[in-house]
Amino acid sequence: MVTVEPGTGPAAGTPLDAHLHAFVRTLRERGMAIGPGEAITAAEVLTVLDLTDRGQLREGLAAVLLREQMHRKTFDVIFDLYFPVRGGFGALPDGPAGSGGQGCSGAPGEAPPDQVDPLKMPAADTPPDPDAVREALRQEAVAALVAGGDHDGIASQIVEQLGEYQSATGTAFSSYQALKALNPQTLIAAIANGLLAAAGEDGAAPGSFEYESARRVARSRVAGLTERVTELTSVAMAARRGPEAVAQYAAPQLPENVAFFAATRSELHRMEQTVRPLARQLSTRLLVRRRRARRGPIDLRRTLRKSMSTGGVPIDLAHRRPRPTKPELVLLCDLSGSVAGFSNFTLLLTHALSAEFSKIRVFGFVDSVDEITDYIDPTRTLTVDTVVDMFDRVIRETNVARFGGSDYGNVLRTFLRDFPDAVTHRGTLLILGDARSNHTDPALAELDELVERARHAFWLNPERRAAWGSGDSVADKYGRLIDMYECRTAGQLADVIGRLLPV
């Protein structure tokens, strides 16, 4: 096992309260909102928890410090860096689940009597054969994953035996190197066969229910092993370089802080968890604003009439009765590959807020534009997968794309020509896109006309403000005609929409 060397890392030998303070500080640096009261409560919790029980310690600190369940993944990674298994990452208690990944009976780490363990060095000065080490770990991985249970034992061996390398600053570990050497995806067939044999169904034909079920279980366990190898690699690095340094790159960003441009499909799924909480917050904010806006504009005639009793001084203002109405919303979404993730998430958020609008019309575009409102089922809850599938259908079945390259000028001209009644003085126009038009005519006059027609008009741009106007971007020109806002993350998007939505 890779052990935590005494004196390594800034947390070694420090008092428990200082260690907890460093842990909380790292959580805050990753974007979690943790107040002084919660930090003090966490310190009090440590006085009653069993510090040798990592599961109890993890759940106790999470209950005190976490405000959002969607932050749990980041919390767990940072917790493993600051509170690793003592005596080495991946160390497990005695028993079948803690057999060090052997996947068979016997003492931890012992090979069966009829086999020679190639992981043991044959002589003091002779290193083990790398191919033999790799093959032995593959066999142990198959046995451990067939047996099920915790992956820590075999994962720690994989990191130690296959992931270690010498860097300019000393010994280091790489999950990429370890997983590349092991290639766990090639183990799925062997694991599936082992599962079938253990269930007495080793004769199951490919394509049968039993065979496909076993392969699904095998894929799931391989994915779990891969994830655990990555996590334990970070723990090993934290033991040498300190958890603060490793957390900078090992701890995942909070879902609301992931940039749309850099988001992977799995990160979009994590970001999807933020939609409902954000929608609830925005709905509450709108409700408060509507309550505060119950008074209409000043009624000058009534105000002057009331001022007669105070010598003509208008001390008490009279207001007109408000006309409570829900606004209309027109969404113009860029569906090109570069910003599709941004449009995807914005559509999820506005769909969750659909109760706040009297009508929502959605238009998609790449180098042309078409209405896609009918592709959205208002009775169904949208997800990342359904929106991605919908965008694929839209591009195939509508006129949003002619040649494939973005052309904002043609989009604006076509929108005004084909949908002249879409934007009215009762509605809010929301344009979503990066304003990169491939050096084509930007159609500034057409955008200006749309802004004049709408009651409110805003442009949400997922690019950094510093990049506006660079290359083929015409964001700087459009920004002179319409209020343009930077929205690179889900958190920024929610904040901007919350401030801009009309009452």
Short mmCIF file of C-alpha atoms in Angstrom, two decimals, residues 68-427:
data_model
loop_
_atom_site.label_atom_id
_atom_site.label_comp_id
_atom_site.label_asym_id
_atom_site.label_seq_id
_atom_site.Cartn_x
_atom_site.Cartn_y
_atom_site.Cartn_z
CA GLU A 68 -26.95 21.56 -1.66
CA GLN A 69 -26.94 17.84 -2.34
CA MET A 70 -25.61 18.52 -5.84
CA HIS A 71 -22.32 19.61 -4.21
CA ARG A 72 -21.81 16.16 -2.65
CA LYS A 73 -19.44 14.87 -5.35
CA THR A 74 -17.00 17.76 -4.81
CA PHE A 75 -17.32 17.40 -1.05
CA ASP A 76 -16.49 13.68 -1.15
CA VAL A 77 -13.37 14.20 -3.26
CA ILE A 78 -12.03 16.91 -0.93
CA PHE A 79 -12.95 14.82 2.13
CA ASP A 80 -10.86 11.91 0.81
CA LEU A 81 -7.90 14.25 0.38
CA TYR A 82 -8.06 15.60 3.94
CA PHE A 83 -9.25 12.45 5.73
CA PRO A 84 -7.60 9.51 3.91
CA VAL A 85 -7.61 5.93 5.16
CA ARG A 86 -4.93 5.77 7.83
CA GLY A 87 -1.93 3.59 7.01
CA GLY A 88 -2.39 4.03 3.29
CA PHE A 89 -5.15 4.75 0.87
CA GLY A 90 -7.31 1.76 0.05
CA ALA A 91 -6.51 -0.11 3.27
CA LEU A 92 -9.49 -2.26 4.20
CA PRO A 93 -10.49 -4.23 7.27
CA ASP A 94 -10.02 -7.98 7.39
CA GLY A 95 -12.61 -10.11 5.66
CA PRO A 96 -13.84 -10.85 2.14
CA ALA A 97 -14.44 -7.19 1.32
CA GLY A 98 -11.01 -6.24 2.55
CA SER A 99 -8.98 -8.94 0.88
CA GLY A 100 -6.89 -6.42 -0.96
CA GLY A 101 -8.66 -7.08 -4.23
CA GLN A 102 -7.82 -10.82 -4.31
CA GLY A 103 -11.42 -11.79 -4.85
CA CYS A 104 -10.88 -15.13 -3.08
CA SER A 105 -10.60 -16.53 0.43
CA GLY A 106 -7.43 -16.33 2.51
CA ALA A 107 -5.48 -13.72 4.36
CA PRO A 108 -5.26 -10.26 2.86
CA GLY A 109 -2.59 -9.99 0.23
CA GLU A 110 -1.82 -13.77 0.17
CA ALA A 111 -1.80 -15.60 -3.15
CA PRO A 112 -3.28 -19.10 -3.44
CA PRO A 113 -0.76 -21.77 -2.48
CA ASP A 114 -0.63 -23.25 -6.00
CA GLN A 115 0.23 -19.90 -7.61
CA VAL A 116 3.34 -17.77 -7.58
CA ASP A 117 2.59 -14.10 -6.94
CA PRO A 118 4.39 -12.17 -9.73
CA LEU A 119 3.98 -8.95 -7.72
CA LYS A 120 6.64 -10.16 -5.28
CA MET A 121 10.17 -9.35 -6.31
CA PRO A 122 12.11 -12.53 -7.10
CA ALA A 123 15.34 -11.06 -5.74
CA ALA A 124 16.37 -8.02 -3.74
CA ASP A 125 17.91 -6.24 -6.74
CA THR A 126 15.64 -7.59 -9.48
CA PRO A 127 12.47 -5.59 -10.28
CA PRO A 128 9.33 -7.54 -11.16
CA ASP A 129 8.50 -8.04 -14.80
CA PRO A 130 6.06 -5.23 -15.83
CA ASP A 131 4.05 -7.55 -18.07
CA ALA A 132 3.72 -10.09 -15.27
CA VAL A 133 2.63 -7.36 -12.84
CA ARG A 134 0.06 -6.07 -15.30
CA GLU A 135 -1.34 -9.54 -16.00
CA ALA A 136 -1.52 -10.38 -12.30
CA LEU A 137 -3.40 -7.16 -11.58
CA ARG A 138 -5.80 -7.86 -14.45
CA GLN A 139 -6.58 -11.27 -12.99
CA GLU A 140 -7.02 -9.82 -9.50
CA ALA A 141 -9.24 -7.07 -10.87
CA VAL A 142 -11.48 -9.61 -12.59
CA ALA A 143 -11.72 -11.72 -9.42
CA ALA A 144 -12.43 -8.68 -7.23
CA LEU A 145 -15.09 -7.25 -9.54
CA VAL A 146 -16.80 -10.62 -9.94
CA ALA A 147 -16.92 -10.95 -6.15
CA GLY A 148 -18.32 -7.42 -5.84
CA GLY A 149 -17.97 -5.34 -2.71
CA ASP A 150 -15.57 -2.45 -2.23
CA HIS A 151 -13.10 -1.59 -5.01
CA ASP A 152 -10.58 0.12 -2.71
CA GLY A 153 -8.25 -2.86 -2.34
CA ILE A 154 -7.61 -3.59 -6.00
CA ALA A 155 -7.79 0.08 -6.94
CA SER A 156 -5.00 0.98 -4.52
CA GLN A 157 -2.81 -1.80 -5.91
CA ILE A 158 -3.41 -0.59 -9.46
CA VAL A 159 -2.38 2.96 -8.51
CA GLU A 160 0.71 1.78 -6.62
CA GLN A 161 1.93 -0.77 -9.18
CA LEU A 162 0.93 0.88 -12.46
CA GLY A 163 0.45 4.57 -11.72
CA GLU A 164 3.73 5.48 -10.02
CA TYR A 165 6.36 7.45 -11.93
CA GLN A 166 9.27 9.77 -11.19
CA SER A 167 8.64 13.45 -11.89
CA ALA A 168 10.96 16.42 -11.58
CA THR A 169 9.74 16.94 -8.01
CA GLY A 170 9.94 13.31 -6.94
CA THR A 171 7.57 10.33 -6.86
CA ALA A 172 4.17 11.01 -8.37
CA PHE A 173 1.11 9.05 -9.46
CA SER A 174 -0.94 9.21 -12.66
CA SER A 175 -4.41 7.70 -13.01
CA TYR A 176 -4.08 8.03 -16.80
CA GLN A 177 -0.93 5.91 -16.79
CA ALA A 178 -2.45 3.31 -14.47
CA LEU A 179 -5.69 2.95 -16.43
CA LYS A 180 -3.91 2.92 -19.77
CA ALA A 181 -1.70 0.04 -18.62
CA LEU A 182 -4.64 -1.92 -17.20
CA ASN A 183 -7.19 -0.98 -19.92
CA PRO A 184 -10.17 -1.95 -17.71
CA GLN A 185 -12.65 -1.83 -20.60
CA THR A 186 -11.08 -5.03 -21.92
CA LEU A 187 -12.05 -6.80 -18.68
CA ILE A 188 -15.81 -6.55 -19.24
CA ALA A 189 -16.12 -9.87 -21.10
CA ALA A 190 -14.08 -11.75 -18.47
CA ILE A 191 -16.07 -10.21 -15.61
CA ALA A 192 -19.37 -11.02 -17.32
CA ASN A 193 -18.28 -14.65 -17.82
CA GLY A 194 -17.26 -14.84 -14.17
CA LEU A 195 -20.64 -13.48 -13.06
CA LEU A 196 -22.46 -16.02 -15.24
CA ALA A 197 -20.31 -18.88 -13.91
CA ALA A 198 -20.94 -17.80 -10.30
CA ALA A 199 -24.67 -17.82 -11.00
CA GLY A 200 -24.52 -21.22 -12.70
CA GLU A 201 -25.46 -19.75 -16.06
CA ASP A 202 -22.10 -19.97 -17.82
CA GLY A 203 -23.81 -21.45 -20.86
CA ALA A 204 -25.92 -18.34 -21.52
CA ALA A 205 -25.95 -17.42 -25.19
CA PRO A 206 -24.87 -13.93 -26.33
CA GLY A 207 -27.93 -11.70 -26.61
CA SER A 208 -29.91 -13.57 -23.96
CA PHE A 209 -31.32 -11.80 -20.93
CA GLU A 210 -28.82 -13.42 -18.56
CA TYR A 211 -25.86 -12.55 -20.81
CA GLU A 212 -26.86 -8.91 -21.32
CA SER A 213 -27.61 -8.47 -17.60
CA ALA A 214 -24.17 -9.77 -16.71
CA ARG A 215 -22.49 -7.42 -19.19
CA ARG A 216 -24.38 -4.43 -17.77
CA VAL A 217 -23.28 -5.32 -14.24
CA ALA A 218 -19.72 -5.76 -15.51
CA ARG A 219 -19.70 -2.36 -17.22
CA SER A 220 -21.05 -0.72 -14.08
CA ARG A 221 -18.37 -2.29 -11.88
CA VAL A 222 -15.60 -1.38 -14.32
CA ALA A 223 -16.83 2.22 -14.31
CA GLY A 224 -16.78 2.19 -10.50
CA LEU A 225 -13.24 0.82 -10.47
CA THR A 226 -12.08 3.46 -12.96
CA GLU A 227 -13.59 6.23 -10.86
CA ARG A 228 -12.03 4.85 -7.67
CA VAL A 229 -8.57 4.62 -9.27
CA THR A 230 -8.83 8.29 -10.21
CA GLU A 231 -9.88 9.25 -6.68
CA LEU A 232 -7.13 7.21 -4.97
CA THR A 233 -4.53 8.69 -7.30
CA SER A 234 -5.48 12.11 -5.95
CA VAL A 235 -5.25 10.77 -2.38
CA ALA A 236 -1.74 9.45 -3.04
CA MET A 237 -0.66 12.80 -4.50
CA ALA A 238 -2.20 14.64 -1.53
CA ALA A 239 -0.05 12.55 0.83
CA ARG A 240 3.04 13.93 -0.88
CA ARG A 241 2.14 17.43 -1.98
CA GLY A 242 -0.60 18.38 0.45
CA PRO A 243 -4.39 18.30 -0.02
CA GLU A 244 -4.65 22.02 -0.79
CA ALA A 245 -2.46 21.74 -3.91
CA VAL A 246 -4.13 18.55 -5.16
CA ALA A 247 -7.67 19.87 -4.58
CA GLN A 248 -7.01 22.64 -7.12
CA TYR A 249 -7.14 20.12 -9.97
CA ALA A 250 -8.62 16.94 -8.47
CA ALA A 251 -11.84 18.30 -6.96
CA PRO A 252 -14.52 18.77 -9.64
CA GLN A 253 -16.08 22.17 -10.14
CA LEU A 254 -19.49 22.72 -8.59
CA PRO A 255 -22.19 22.12 -11.22
CA GLU A 256 -23.22 25.79 -11.27
CA ASN A 257 -19.61 26.89 -11.86
CA VAL A 258 -18.80 24.65 -14.84
CA ALA A 259 -18.26 26.68 -18.03
CA PHE A 260 -20.75 25.75 -20.78
CA PHE A 261 -18.03 25.66 -23.42
CA ALA A 262 -15.95 23.15 -21.44
CA ALA A 263 -18.82 21.01 -20.12
CA THR A 264 -18.83 17.33 -21.02
CA ARG A 265 -22.00 15.27 -21.35
CA SER A 266 -21.60 13.95 -17.78
CA GLU A 267 -21.05 17.50 -16.47
CA LEU A 268 -24.20 18.65 -18.28
CA HIS A 269 -26.06 15.91 -16.42
CA ARG A 270 -24.64 17.24 -13.13
CA MET A 271 -25.60 20.78 -14.14
CA GLU A 272 -29.12 19.53 -14.84
CA GLN A 273 -29.49 18.98 -11.08
CA THR A 274 -29.23 22.74 -10.58
CA VAL A 275 -32.25 23.54 -12.77
CA ARG A 276 -35.02 22.91 -10.27
CA PRO A 277 -33.35 24.66 -7.30
CA LEU A 278 -32.51 27.65 -9.49
CA ALA A 279 -36.04 27.74 -10.91
CA ARG A 280 -37.50 27.74 -7.38
CA GLN A 281 -35.21 30.56 -6.34
CA LEU A 282 -36.08 32.63 -9.40
CA SER A 283 -39.81 32.02 -8.97
CA THR A 284 -39.60 33.18 -5.35
CA ARG A 285 -37.64 36.26 -6.41
CA LEU A 286 -40.22 37.12 -9.07
CA LEU A 287 -43.06 36.66 -6.58
CA VAL A 288 -41.42 39.11 -4.16
CA ARG A 289 -40.89 41.63 -6.95
CA ARG A 290 -44.52 41.36 -8.03
CA ARG A 291 -45.72 41.94 -4.48
CA ARG A 292 -43.55 45.02 -4.22
CA ALA A 293 -44.85 46.26 -7.55
CA ARG A 294 -48.53 46.25 -6.57
CA ARG A 295 -48.68 50.02 -6.95
CA GLY A 296 -48.83 51.32 -10.49
CA PRO A 297 -47.31 54.54 -11.83
CA ILE A 298 -48.13 57.92 -10.25
CA ASP A 299 -51.57 59.27 -11.14
CA LEU A 300 -50.82 62.98 -11.64
CA ARG A 301 -54.46 64.14 -11.65
CA ARG A 302 -55.36 62.42 -8.38
CA THR A 303 -52.08 63.54 -6.80
CA LEU A 304 -52.82 67.22 -7.59
CA ARG A 305 -56.36 66.86 -6.30
CA LYS A 306 -55.11 65.43 -2.99
CA SER A 307 -52.53 68.19 -2.67
CA MET A 308 -55.29 70.82 -2.36
CA SER A 309 -55.67 69.88 1.32
CA THR A 310 -51.96 70.55 1.96
CA GLY A 311 -51.70 73.94 0.30
CA GLY A 312 -50.84 72.56 -3.12
CA VAL A 313 -47.82 70.60 -1.84
CA PRO A 314 -48.03 66.98 -3.15
CA ILE A 315 -47.17 65.21 0.09
CA ASP A 316 -49.26 62.10 -0.52
CA LEU A 317 -48.76 60.54 -3.94
CA ALA A 318 -51.65 58.77 -5.64
CA HIS A 319 -50.86 55.75 -7.82
CA ARG A 320 -52.77 54.11 -10.58
CA ARG A 321 -54.03 50.62 -10.09
CA PRO A 322 -51.55 48.09 -11.52
CA ARG A 323 -52.51 45.71 -14.29
CA PRO A 324 -51.06 42.35 -13.24
CA THR A 325 -50.10 40.41 -16.36
CA LYS A 326 -47.55 37.73 -17.06
CA PRO A 327 -45.09 38.67 -19.82
CA GLU A 328 -44.51 36.85 -23.08
CA LEU A 329 -41.08 35.40 -23.83
CA VAL A 330 -39.42 34.85 -27.21
CA LEU A 331 -36.26 32.72 -27.18
CA LEU A 332 -33.86 32.82 -30.13
CA CYS A 333 -31.38 29.95 -29.57
CA ASP A 334 -28.12 29.22 -31.38
CA LEU A 335 -28.07 25.45 -31.99
CA SER A 336 -24.58 25.26 -33.52
CA GLY A 337 -22.18 22.84 -31.86
CA SER A 338 -20.06 25.52 -30.21
CA VAL A 339 -22.87 26.84 -27.98
CA ALA A 340 -25.39 23.98 -28.02
CA GLY A 341 -24.67 23.14 -24.37
CA PHE A 342 -25.43 26.72 -23.34
CA SER A 343 -28.70 26.79 -25.30
CA ASN A 344 -29.55 23.37 -23.89
CA PHE A 345 -29.25 24.52 -20.28
CA THR A 346 -30.97 27.88 -20.87
CA LEU A 347 -33.91 26.07 -22.44
CA LEU A 348 -34.11 23.76 -19.42
CA LEU A 349 -34.19 26.73 -17.07
CA THR A 350 -36.76 28.77 -18.99
CA HIS A 351 -38.95 25.68 -19.42
CA ALA A 352 -38.86 25.20 -15.64
CA LEU A 353 -40.00 28.83 -15.32
CA SER A 354 -42.79 28.49 -17.90
CA ALA A 355 -45.44 29.15 -15.23
CA GLU A 356 -44.09 32.70 -14.92
CA PHE A 357 -44.94 33.57 -18.55
CA SER A 358 -48.21 33.84 -20.41
CA LYS A 359 -46.62 32.45 -23.57
CA ILE A 360 -43.20 31.16 -24.63
CA ARG A 361 -42.13 30.87 -28.28
CA VAL A 362 -38.80 29.22 -29.09
CA PHE A 363 -36.84 29.67 -32.32
CA GLY A 364 -33.66 27.83 -33.24
CA PHE A 365 -30.98 28.83 -35.71
CA VAL A 366 -27.59 27.98 -37.16
CA ASP A 367 -27.39 29.90 -40.44
CA SER A 368 -31.17 30.16 -40.85
CA VAL A 369 -34.05 30.23 -38.38
CA ASP A 370 -37.24 28.28 -37.75
CA GLU A 371 -39.76 27.96 -34.92
CA ILE A 372 -39.26 24.90 -32.70
CA THR A 373 -41.91 25.56 -30.05
CA ASP A 374 -43.92 22.50 -31.14
CA TYR A 375 -40.95 20.24 -30.49
CA ILE A 376 -41.17 21.00 -26.76
CA ASP A 377 -43.86 19.07 -24.88
CA PRO A 378 -45.04 21.38 -22.07
CA THR A 379 -46.43 18.40 -20.12
CA ARG A 380 -43.05 16.66 -19.87
CA THR A 381 -40.05 17.56 -17.74
CA LEU A 382 -37.13 18.39 -19.99
CA THR A 383 -33.76 16.74 -19.37
CA VAL A 384 -30.35 17.11 -20.98
CA ASP A 385 -30.91 13.93 -23.02
CA THR A 386 -34.36 14.92 -24.27
CA VAL A 387 -33.14 18.40 -25.27
CA VAL A 388 -30.10 16.96 -27.10
CA ASP A 389 -32.36 14.52 -28.97
CA MET A 390 -34.77 17.36 -29.72
CA PHE A 391 -31.96 19.53 -31.13
CA ASP A 392 -30.89 16.64 -33.37
CA ARG A 393 -34.44 16.27 -34.69
CA VAL A 394 -34.76 20.01 -35.19
CA ILE A 395 -31.60 20.21 -37.29
CA ARG A 396 -32.78 17.27 -39.43
CA GLU A 397 -36.43 18.26 -39.84
CA THR A 398 -36.50 22.07 -39.90
CA ASN A 399 -34.83 24.92 -41.75
CA VAL A 400 -32.46 26.02 -39.00
CA ALA A 401 -29.37 24.98 -40.98
CA ARG A 402 -28.57 25.32 -44.66
CA PHE A 403 -24.78 25.00 -44.93
CA GLY A 404 -23.81 24.43 -41.31
CA GLY A 405 -21.81 27.57 -40.46
CA SER A 406 -23.24 30.28 -38.20
CA ASP A 407 -24.63 33.33 -40.02
CA TYR A 408 -26.26 35.73 -37.58
CA GLY A 409 -26.99 38.30 -40.29
CA ASN A 410 -29.06 35.90 -42.37
CA VAL A 411 -30.77 34.64 -39.21
CA LEU A 412 -31.91 38.15 -38.22
CA ARG A 413 -33.11 39.00 -41.74
CA THR A 414 -34.99 35.70 -42.07
CA PHE A 415 -36.53 36.05 -38.62
CA LEU A 416 -37.94 39.50 -39.43
CA ARG A 417 -39.21 38.36 -42.81
CA ASP A 418 -40.78 35.01 -41.88
CA PHE A 419 -41.97 35.76 -38.34
CA PRO A 420 -42.92 39.45 -38.29
CA ASP A 421 -45.44 39.02 -35.45
CA ALA A 422 -43.20 37.03 -33.12
CA VAL A 423 -41.80 40.04 -31.22
CA THR A 424 -44.31 42.60 -29.91
CA HIS A 425 -44.39 45.38 -27.34
CA ARG A 426 -45.83 42.87 -24.81
CA GLY A 427 -42.95 40.42 -25.06
#
